[in-house]
Short mmCIF file of C-alpha atoms and ligand atoms in Angstrom, two decimals:
data_model
loop_
_atom_site.label_atom_id
_atom_site.label_comp_id
_atom_site.label_asym_id
_atom_site.label_seq_id
_atom_site.Cartn_x
_atom_site.Cartn_y
_atom_site.Cartn_z
CA MET F 1 101.58 79.27 81.50
CA LYS F 2 98.08 80.75 81.50
CA VAL F 3 97.20 83.71 83.72
CA THR F 4 94.43 81.65 85.31
CA GLU F 5 96.93 78.89 86.14
CA HIS F 6 99.31 81.43 87.71
CA ILE F 7 96.44 82.64 89.89
CA LYS F 8 95.51 79.11 90.94
CA LYS F 9 99.13 78.27 91.72
CA ALA F 10 99.56 81.39 93.89
CA ASN F 11 96.89 79.94 96.20
CA GLY F 12 95.48 83.24 97.41
CA LYS F 13 98.77 85.18 97.59
CA THR F 14 98.57 88.50 95.72
CA MET F 15 101.05 88.68 92.82
CA PHE F 16 102.70 91.61 91.07
CA SER F 17 102.48 92.28 87.33
CA PHE F 18 102.87 95.22 85.02
CA GLU F 19 102.31 96.52 81.53
CA ILE F 20 104.90 98.08 79.26
CA LEU F 21 104.68 100.04 76.02
CA PRO F 22 106.82 99.10 73.00
CA PRO F 23 109.55 101.71 72.48
CA LEU F 24 108.99 104.53 70.02
CA LYS F 25 110.14 103.66 66.50
CA GLY F 26 113.89 104.29 66.28
CA GLU F 27 114.58 103.41 69.92
CA HIS F 28 116.47 100.26 70.87
CA ILE F 29 114.82 97.34 72.68
CA ASP F 30 117.24 97.98 75.58
CA SER F 31 115.02 100.90 76.58
CA ILE F 32 112.38 98.27 77.44
CA PHE F 33 114.80 95.96 79.22
CA ASN F 34 116.12 98.89 81.28
CA ASN F 35 112.59 99.40 82.58
CA ILE F 36 111.87 95.72 83.14
CA ASP F 37 115.16 94.84 84.91
CA PRO F 38 114.47 96.78 88.15
CA LEU F 39 111.00 95.17 88.46
CA MET F 40 112.06 91.54 88.11
CA GLU F 41 112.91 91.24 91.83
CA PHE F 42 109.13 91.35 92.51
CA LYS F 43 108.72 88.13 90.50
CA PRO F 44 105.99 89.03 88.02
CA PRO F 45 104.39 85.86 86.63
CA PHE F 46 103.73 87.79 83.41
CA ILE F 47 104.33 91.12 81.70
CA ASP F 48 101.79 92.75 79.38
CA VAL F 49 102.92 94.48 76.18
CA THR F 50 100.49 97.00 74.73
CA TYR F 51 99.62 97.23 71.03
CA HIS F 52 99.54 100.54 69.21
CA ARG F 53 97.68 100.91 65.97
CA GLU F 54 98.58 103.17 63.10
CA GLU F 55 97.99 106.90 63.20
CA TYR F 56 97.28 109.21 60.29
CA VAL F 57 99.42 112.31 59.79
CA TYR F 58 99.12 114.91 57.08
CA LYS F 59 102.37 116.05 55.42
CA GLU F 60 102.41 119.25 53.34
CA LEU F 61 103.70 118.74 49.79
CA GLU F 62 105.68 121.34 47.80
CA ASN F 63 102.53 122.24 45.84
CA GLY F 64 100.74 123.05 49.10
CA LEU F 65 98.51 119.97 49.01
CA LEU F 66 98.35 117.66 51.99
CA LYS F 67 99.33 114.01 51.77
CA LYS F 68 97.79 111.55 54.21
CA GLN F 69 100.43 109.22 55.65
CA VAL F 70 100.07 106.21 57.89
CA VAL F 71 102.59 105.97 60.71
CA LYS F 72 103.03 103.37 63.37
CA LYS F 73 104.86 105.00 66.27
CA ARG F 74 105.25 101.96 68.50
CA PRO F 75 105.59 98.78 66.44
CA GLY F 76 107.02 95.52 67.71
CA THR F 77 104.53 94.06 70.22
CA VAL F 78 105.01 90.46 69.07
CA GLY F 79 108.81 90.68 68.82
CA ILE F 80 109.05 92.27 72.28
CA CYS F 81 106.88 89.49 73.75
CA ALA F 82 109.16 86.84 72.27
CA ALA F 83 112.24 88.71 73.53
CA ILE F 84 110.78 89.00 77.06
CA GLN F 85 109.91 85.30 77.26
CA ASN F 86 113.37 84.44 76.01
CA LYS F 87 115.34 86.84 78.24
CA TYR F 88 113.40 86.66 81.50
CA GLY F 89 111.61 83.30 81.30
CA VAL F 90 108.27 84.87 82.30
CA ASP F 91 105.06 84.90 80.29
CA ALA F 92 104.58 87.87 78.02
CA ILE F 93 101.04 88.91 77.15
CA PRO F 94 100.57 90.73 73.87
CA HIS F 95 97.58 93.03 73.52
CA ILE F 96 95.62 92.50 70.33
CA LEU F 97 93.12 94.95 68.90
CA CYS F 98 90.07 94.99 66.66
CA GLY F 99 91.19 98.37 65.30
CA GLY F 100 93.31 98.13 62.16
CA PHE F 101 92.92 94.34 61.93
CA THR F 102 90.89 92.29 59.48
CA LYS F 103 89.84 88.85 60.68
CA GLU F 104 92.58 87.42 58.46
CA ASP F 105 95.20 89.72 60.06
CA THR F 106 93.96 88.59 63.47
CA GLU F 107 94.25 84.94 62.59
CA ASN F 108 97.78 85.39 61.26
CA PHE F 109 98.77 87.38 64.36
CA LEU F 110 97.43 84.59 66.59
CA ILE F 111 99.25 81.92 64.58
CA ASP F 112 102.53 83.83 65.11
CA LEU F 113 101.85 83.99 68.86
CA ASP F 114 101.01 80.30 69.02
CA PHE F 115 104.22 79.37 67.18
CA LEU F 116 106.20 81.52 69.63
CA GLY F 117 104.77 79.64 72.62
CA ILE F 118 102.72 82.56 73.91
CA ASP F 119 99.85 81.27 76.06
CA ASN F 120 97.87 84.45 76.81
CA VAL F 121 96.40 87.36 74.86
CA MET F 122 94.62 90.49 76.00
CA ALA F 123 91.74 91.12 73.56
CA LEU F 124 90.71 94.77 73.10
CA ARG F 125 88.75 96.84 70.69
CA GLY F 126 91.15 99.79 70.68
CA ASP F 127 90.25 103.48 70.64
CA PRO F 128 89.10 105.45 67.61
CA VAL F 129 92.03 106.81 65.57
CA LYS F 130 92.73 110.45 66.41
CA SER F 131 91.10 111.79 63.25
CA GLU F 132 87.76 110.03 63.99
CA ALA F 133 85.11 110.65 66.64
CA TYR F 134 83.87 107.04 66.63
CA PHE F 135 85.66 103.74 66.38
CA THR F 136 85.51 102.36 62.85
CA PRO F 137 86.35 98.70 62.33
CA GLU F 138 88.14 97.42 59.23
CA LYS F 139 85.74 96.25 56.52
CA GLU F 140 86.56 92.62 57.30
CA GLY F 141 87.31 93.26 60.96
CA HIS F 142 85.61 93.27 64.34
CA ALA F 143 83.54 96.10 65.79
CA TYR F 144 83.72 94.96 69.43
CA ALA F 145 86.16 93.08 71.62
CA SER F 146 83.53 90.36 72.18
CA GLU F 147 83.76 89.47 68.47
CA LEU F 148 87.54 89.28 68.73
CA VAL F 149 87.24 87.01 71.78
CA SER F 150 84.88 84.83 69.78
CA GLN F 151 87.46 84.48 66.95
CA ILE F 152 90.21 83.56 69.44
CA SER F 153 87.90 81.00 71.08
CA ALA F 154 87.13 79.53 67.66
CA LEU F 155 90.86 79.10 67.00
CA ASN F 156 91.17 77.49 70.44
CA ASN F 157 88.69 74.94 69.07
CA GLY F 158 90.71 74.46 65.89
CA ASN F 159 88.29 76.49 63.77
CA TYR F 160 90.23 78.64 61.28
CA LEU F 161 88.66 81.13 58.87
CA GLU F 162 89.18 78.74 55.97
CA GLU F 163 86.59 76.12 56.71
CA GLU F 164 88.15 73.66 54.27
CA LEU F 165 91.36 73.35 56.32
CA GLN F 166 91.68 69.75 57.49
CA ASN F 167 93.37 68.29 60.61
CA THR F 168 93.97 71.72 62.09
CA SER F 169 95.87 72.27 65.30
CA ALA F 170 93.89 74.08 67.99
CA THR F 171 95.51 76.98 69.82
CA ASN F 172 95.20 77.20 73.60
CA PHE F 173 95.13 80.89 74.49
CA CYS F 174 94.00 82.19 77.84
CA ILE F 175 92.05 85.37 77.01
CA GLY F 176 92.01 88.58 79.02
CA VAL F 177 89.60 91.47 78.45
CA ALA F 178 89.21 95.02 79.75
CA GLY F 179 86.70 96.06 82.44
CA TYR F 180 85.82 99.57 83.57
CA PRO F 181 85.00 100.18 87.26
CA GLU F 182 83.84 103.70 86.31
CA LYS F 183 82.17 102.67 83.01
CA HIS F 184 83.71 102.84 79.55
CA ILE F 185 83.67 106.37 78.19
CA GLU F 186 81.29 105.49 75.32
CA ALA F 187 78.89 103.28 77.26
CA PRO F 188 75.46 104.88 77.68
CA SER F 189 75.13 103.36 81.17
CA PHE F 190 77.05 101.28 83.68
CA ASP F 191 74.52 98.46 83.31
CA SER F 192 74.95 98.29 79.55
CA ASP F 193 78.72 98.23 79.94
CA ILE F 194 78.45 95.27 82.34
CA HIS F 195 76.04 93.60 79.95
CA PHE F 196 78.64 93.73 77.17
CA LEU F 197 81.43 92.72 79.55
CA LYS F 198 79.37 89.63 80.30
CA LYS F 199 79.18 88.98 76.56
CA LYS F 200 83.00 88.96 76.37
CA ILE F 201 83.08 86.32 79.11
CA LYS F 202 80.35 84.30 77.40
CA GLU F 203 82.41 84.31 74.19
CA GLY F 204 85.34 82.78 76.07
CA ALA F 205 87.30 85.41 78.02
CA ASP F 206 89.07 83.93 81.06
CA TYR F 207 89.89 87.00 83.13
CA ILE F 208 89.37 90.77 83.34
CA VAL F 209 91.94 93.54 83.89
CA THR F 210 90.44 96.83 84.98
CA GLN F 211 91.03 100.32 83.75
CA MET F 212 93.06 102.34 86.25
CA PHE F 213 91.14 103.74 89.25
CA PHE F 214 92.21 105.91 92.17
CA ASP F 215 89.42 105.14 94.61
CA ASN F 216 89.31 101.48 95.66
CA THR F 217 85.59 101.74 96.43
CA LYS F 218 84.95 101.94 92.68
CA TYR F 219 86.78 98.64 92.19
CA PHE F 220 85.01 96.89 95.06
CA GLU F 221 81.60 98.05 93.78
CA PHE F 222 82.49 96.95 90.25
CA VAL F 223 83.50 93.46 91.47
CA ASP F 224 80.25 93.20 93.49
CA LYS F 225 78.21 94.18 90.45
CA CYS F 226 80.05 91.67 88.22
CA ARG F 227 79.55 88.85 90.74
CA LYS F 228 75.82 89.68 90.97
CA GLU F 229 75.70 89.32 87.19
CA ASN F 230 77.37 85.90 87.47
CA ILE F 231 80.70 87.05 86.08
CA THR F 232 82.91 84.68 88.04
CA VAL F 233 86.32 85.08 86.34
CA PRO F 234 89.26 86.78 88.17
CA ILE F 235 89.06 90.59 88.10
CA ILE F 236 92.59 92.01 88.24
CA PRO F 237 92.84 95.63 89.42
CA GLY F 238 94.91 98.00 87.26
CA LEU F 239 96.80 100.74 89.10
CA LYS F 240 98.85 103.72 88.06
CA PRO F 241 100.80 106.09 90.28
CA ILE F 242 100.16 109.67 89.16
CA ALA F 243 103.45 111.27 88.12
CA THR F 244 102.78 114.76 86.73
CA LYS F 245 100.46 117.69 87.41
CA LYS F 246 99.19 117.53 83.83
CA GLN F 247 97.71 114.10 84.53
CA LEU F 248 95.18 115.76 86.87
CA ASN F 249 93.40 116.98 83.75
CA LEU F 250 94.48 114.32 81.31
CA ILE F 251 93.41 111.19 83.21
CA PRO F 252 89.76 112.18 83.86
CA TYR F 253 89.43 113.47 80.28
CA ARG F 254 91.16 110.63 78.48
CA PHE F 255 90.00 107.66 80.57
CA LYS F 256 86.79 108.97 82.17
CA VAL F 257 88.17 108.18 85.60
CA ASP F 258 87.42 110.29 88.71
CA LEU F 259 90.23 111.43 90.96
CA PRO F 260 89.41 111.72 94.69
CA ASP F 261 89.50 115.27 96.05
CA ASP F 262 92.18 114.43 98.64
CA LEU F 263 94.49 113.24 95.89
CA ILE F 264 93.74 116.24 93.68
CA MET F 265 94.41 118.75 96.46
CA SER F 266 97.64 117.03 97.53
CA ILE F 267 98.87 117.28 93.95
CA VAL F 268 97.69 120.87 93.48
CA LYS F 269 99.84 121.84 96.49
CA CYS F 270 103.01 120.25 95.02
CA LYS F 271 105.82 122.62 94.00
CA ASP F 272 106.97 120.49 91.07
CA ASN F 273 106.56 117.10 89.41
CA LYS F 274 109.19 115.57 91.72
CA GLU F 275 106.78 116.19 94.60
CA VAL F 276 103.85 114.97 92.49
CA ARG F 277 105.66 111.67 91.91
CA GLU F 278 106.05 111.24 95.69
CA VAL F 279 102.34 111.90 96.28
CA GLY F 280 101.43 109.51 93.45
CA ILE F 281 103.63 106.77 94.91
CA GLU F 282 102.21 107.19 98.43
CA TRP F 283 98.63 107.11 97.12
CA CYS F 284 99.33 104.00 95.06
CA ILE F 285 100.98 102.24 98.03
CA ALA F 286 97.88 102.89 100.15
CA GLN F 287 95.60 101.62 97.37
CA SER F 288 97.76 98.52 96.87
CA LYS F 289 97.84 97.65 100.57
CA GLU F 290 94.08 97.88 100.89
CA LEU F 291 93.54 95.76 97.77
CA ILE F 292 95.91 93.08 99.06
CA LYS F 293 94.00 93.03 102.36
CA GLN F 294 90.86 92.30 100.37
CA GLY F 295 92.61 89.33 98.73
CA VAL F 296 92.92 90.45 95.08
CA PRO F 297 94.77 87.87 92.99
CA LEU F 298 97.20 90.33 91.40
CA LEU F 299 98.06 93.99 91.35
CA HIS F 300 98.66 95.06 87.77
CA TYR F 301 100.58 98.32 87.33
CA TYR F 302 100.51 100.58 84.29
CA SER F 303 104.15 101.59 83.85
CA MET F 304 103.67 103.91 80.87
CA GLY F 305 107.31 103.24 80.00
CA LYS F 306 108.75 104.33 83.38
CA SER F 307 109.55 101.82 86.10
CA ASP F 308 111.07 103.88 88.93
CA ASN F 309 107.76 104.80 90.58
CA ILE F 310 106.36 101.27 90.12
CA LYS F 311 109.50 99.95 91.83
CA ALA F 312 109.01 102.42 94.69
CA VAL F 313 105.43 101.20 95.14
CA ALA F 314 106.28 97.50 94.82
CA SER F 315 109.16 97.78 97.33
CA ASN F 316 106.66 98.95 99.94
CA VAL F 317 103.99 96.43 99.10
CA PHE F 318 105.56 93.09 98.06
P1 FAD X 1 84.69 96.75 73.98
O1 FAD X 1 84.60 95.69 75.01
O2 FAD X 1 84.37 96.37 72.58
O3 FAD X 1 83.72 97.93 74.43
C1 FAD X 1 83.75 99.18 73.78
C2 FAD X 1 82.44 99.94 74.03
O4 FAD X 1 81.39 99.34 73.28
C3 FAD X 1 81.97 99.92 75.48
O5 FAD X 1 81.35 101.15 75.74
C4 FAD X 1 80.97 98.78 75.52
O6 FAD X 1 79.99 98.96 76.55
C5 FAD X 1 80.35 98.89 74.14
N1 FAD X 1 79.94 97.60 73.54
C6 FAD X 1 80.58 96.43 73.58
N2 FAD X 1 79.94 95.51 72.83
C7 FAD X 1 78.86 96.13 72.29
C8 FAD X 1 77.81 95.75 71.39
N3 FAD X 1 77.74 94.50 70.92
N4 FAD X 1 76.88 96.67 71.03
C9 FAD X 1 76.95 97.95 71.50
N5 FAD X 1 77.93 98.38 72.35
C10 FAD X 1 78.87 97.48 72.73
N6 FAD X 1 94.13 100.30 73.75
C11 FAD X 1 95.09 100.11 72.81
O7 FAD X 1 95.01 100.72 71.73
N7 FAD X 1 96.14 99.28 73.01
C12 FAD X 1 96.29 98.57 74.16
O8 FAD X 1 97.25 97.82 74.31
C13 FAD X 1 95.31 98.74 75.19
N8 FAD X 1 95.39 98.07 76.36
C14 FAD X 1 94.41 98.21 77.31
C15 FAD X 1 94.48 97.46 78.50
C16 FAD X 1 93.50 97.60 79.49
C17 FAD X 1 93.60 96.78 80.76
C18 FAD X 1 92.43 98.51 79.29
C19 FAD X 1 91.38 98.69 80.37
C20 FAD X 1 92.35 99.25 78.11
C21 FAD X 1 93.32 99.10 77.11
N9 FAD X 1 93.25 99.81 75.91
C22 FAD X 1 94.23 99.63 74.94
C23 FAD X 1 92.17 100.77 75.67
C24 FAD X 1 90.95 100.14 74.99
O9 FAD X 1 91.30 99.74 73.69
C25 FAD X 1 89.85 101.19 74.97
O10 FAD X 1 89.38 101.45 76.25
C26 FAD X 1 88.71 100.95 73.99
O11 FAD X 1 88.00 102.18 73.83
C27 FAD X 1 87.69 99.90 74.42
O12 FAD X 1 88.23 98.65 74.36
P2 FAD X 1 87.40 97.38 74.93
O13 FAD X 1 88.17 96.19 74.59
O14 FAD X 1 87.00 97.60 76.32
O15 FAD X 1 86.10 97.46 73.96
#
């Protein structure tokens, strides 16, 4: 079922959902199930599965030269989605990227998803690979998520890349895209970021999931701004409980997200990461409760491969 249909069916009641990462190559799929199992009691209508593109590593050869090697540390997004739908009977939402994909790769990926009975996709550009300062699309790929959304919409209308194909079957994907309450790191201004978000909706996106934020005011202001710009689709807040002291530096740097001073100081005072986890959970519970009061359709939690703190939050909120 489509995300938008789940939201309609819930009739104003806030639902719980979460995102998982595919296991590292070499790990068993049980590592995913062990994280999903404890969260099923909160009845998620869907579970997102992130996509991780290739990375480049340099291996030293015997002659001292370096050999560039492509590695994919977390493969398996499509297989995991199929396994989740099969095992838990809930919708699984694969993330799909511009990065590393040609248009042909994208089409084939979408055909696989359609055959597997997957109704939703989250369309993203992806970050630059670690060795590059700027995002570089594949030669025959997409530079921005809006172009990817446009290709998915075309397939939803039965338009495949090969124009000669006759009597094609149209897909029926519900399309999610990313939104940034504190602006995307590369965007020159908040207004330009909203302008391009609007383009993703115009190309056919059905809903938005936000980047994590730790101050609800940023989310409320973002929603107001979107509504003023006539972006009317559901805007699902993304939340993450802070779990380690290191994240105090990592999160603002990596995601360009501000942490409120109260949260920072509470974490600074913690003796160890066990205490940090408790602070992170309490903060996330307070954020969740306020968002529910404001009538958000869903609370979407970033699990980062660990479910115990998400369970602690959800038990207090749902
Ligand atoms: P876009 O919407 O393409 O925007 C990228 C930047 O370009 C923005 O600054 C935007 O303002 C600007 N822009 C857009 N269109 C144009 C244009 N036509 N001309 C000029 N500028 C333009 N990454 C992963 O690798 N795997 C995942 O599974 C994943 N899941 C995510 C889930 C969520 C909910 C979020 C919020 C992010 C996720 N990401 C994931 C990270 C995401 O890939 C990065 O944030 C990436 O840098 C931007 O992706 P986007 O889809 O927002 O890009």
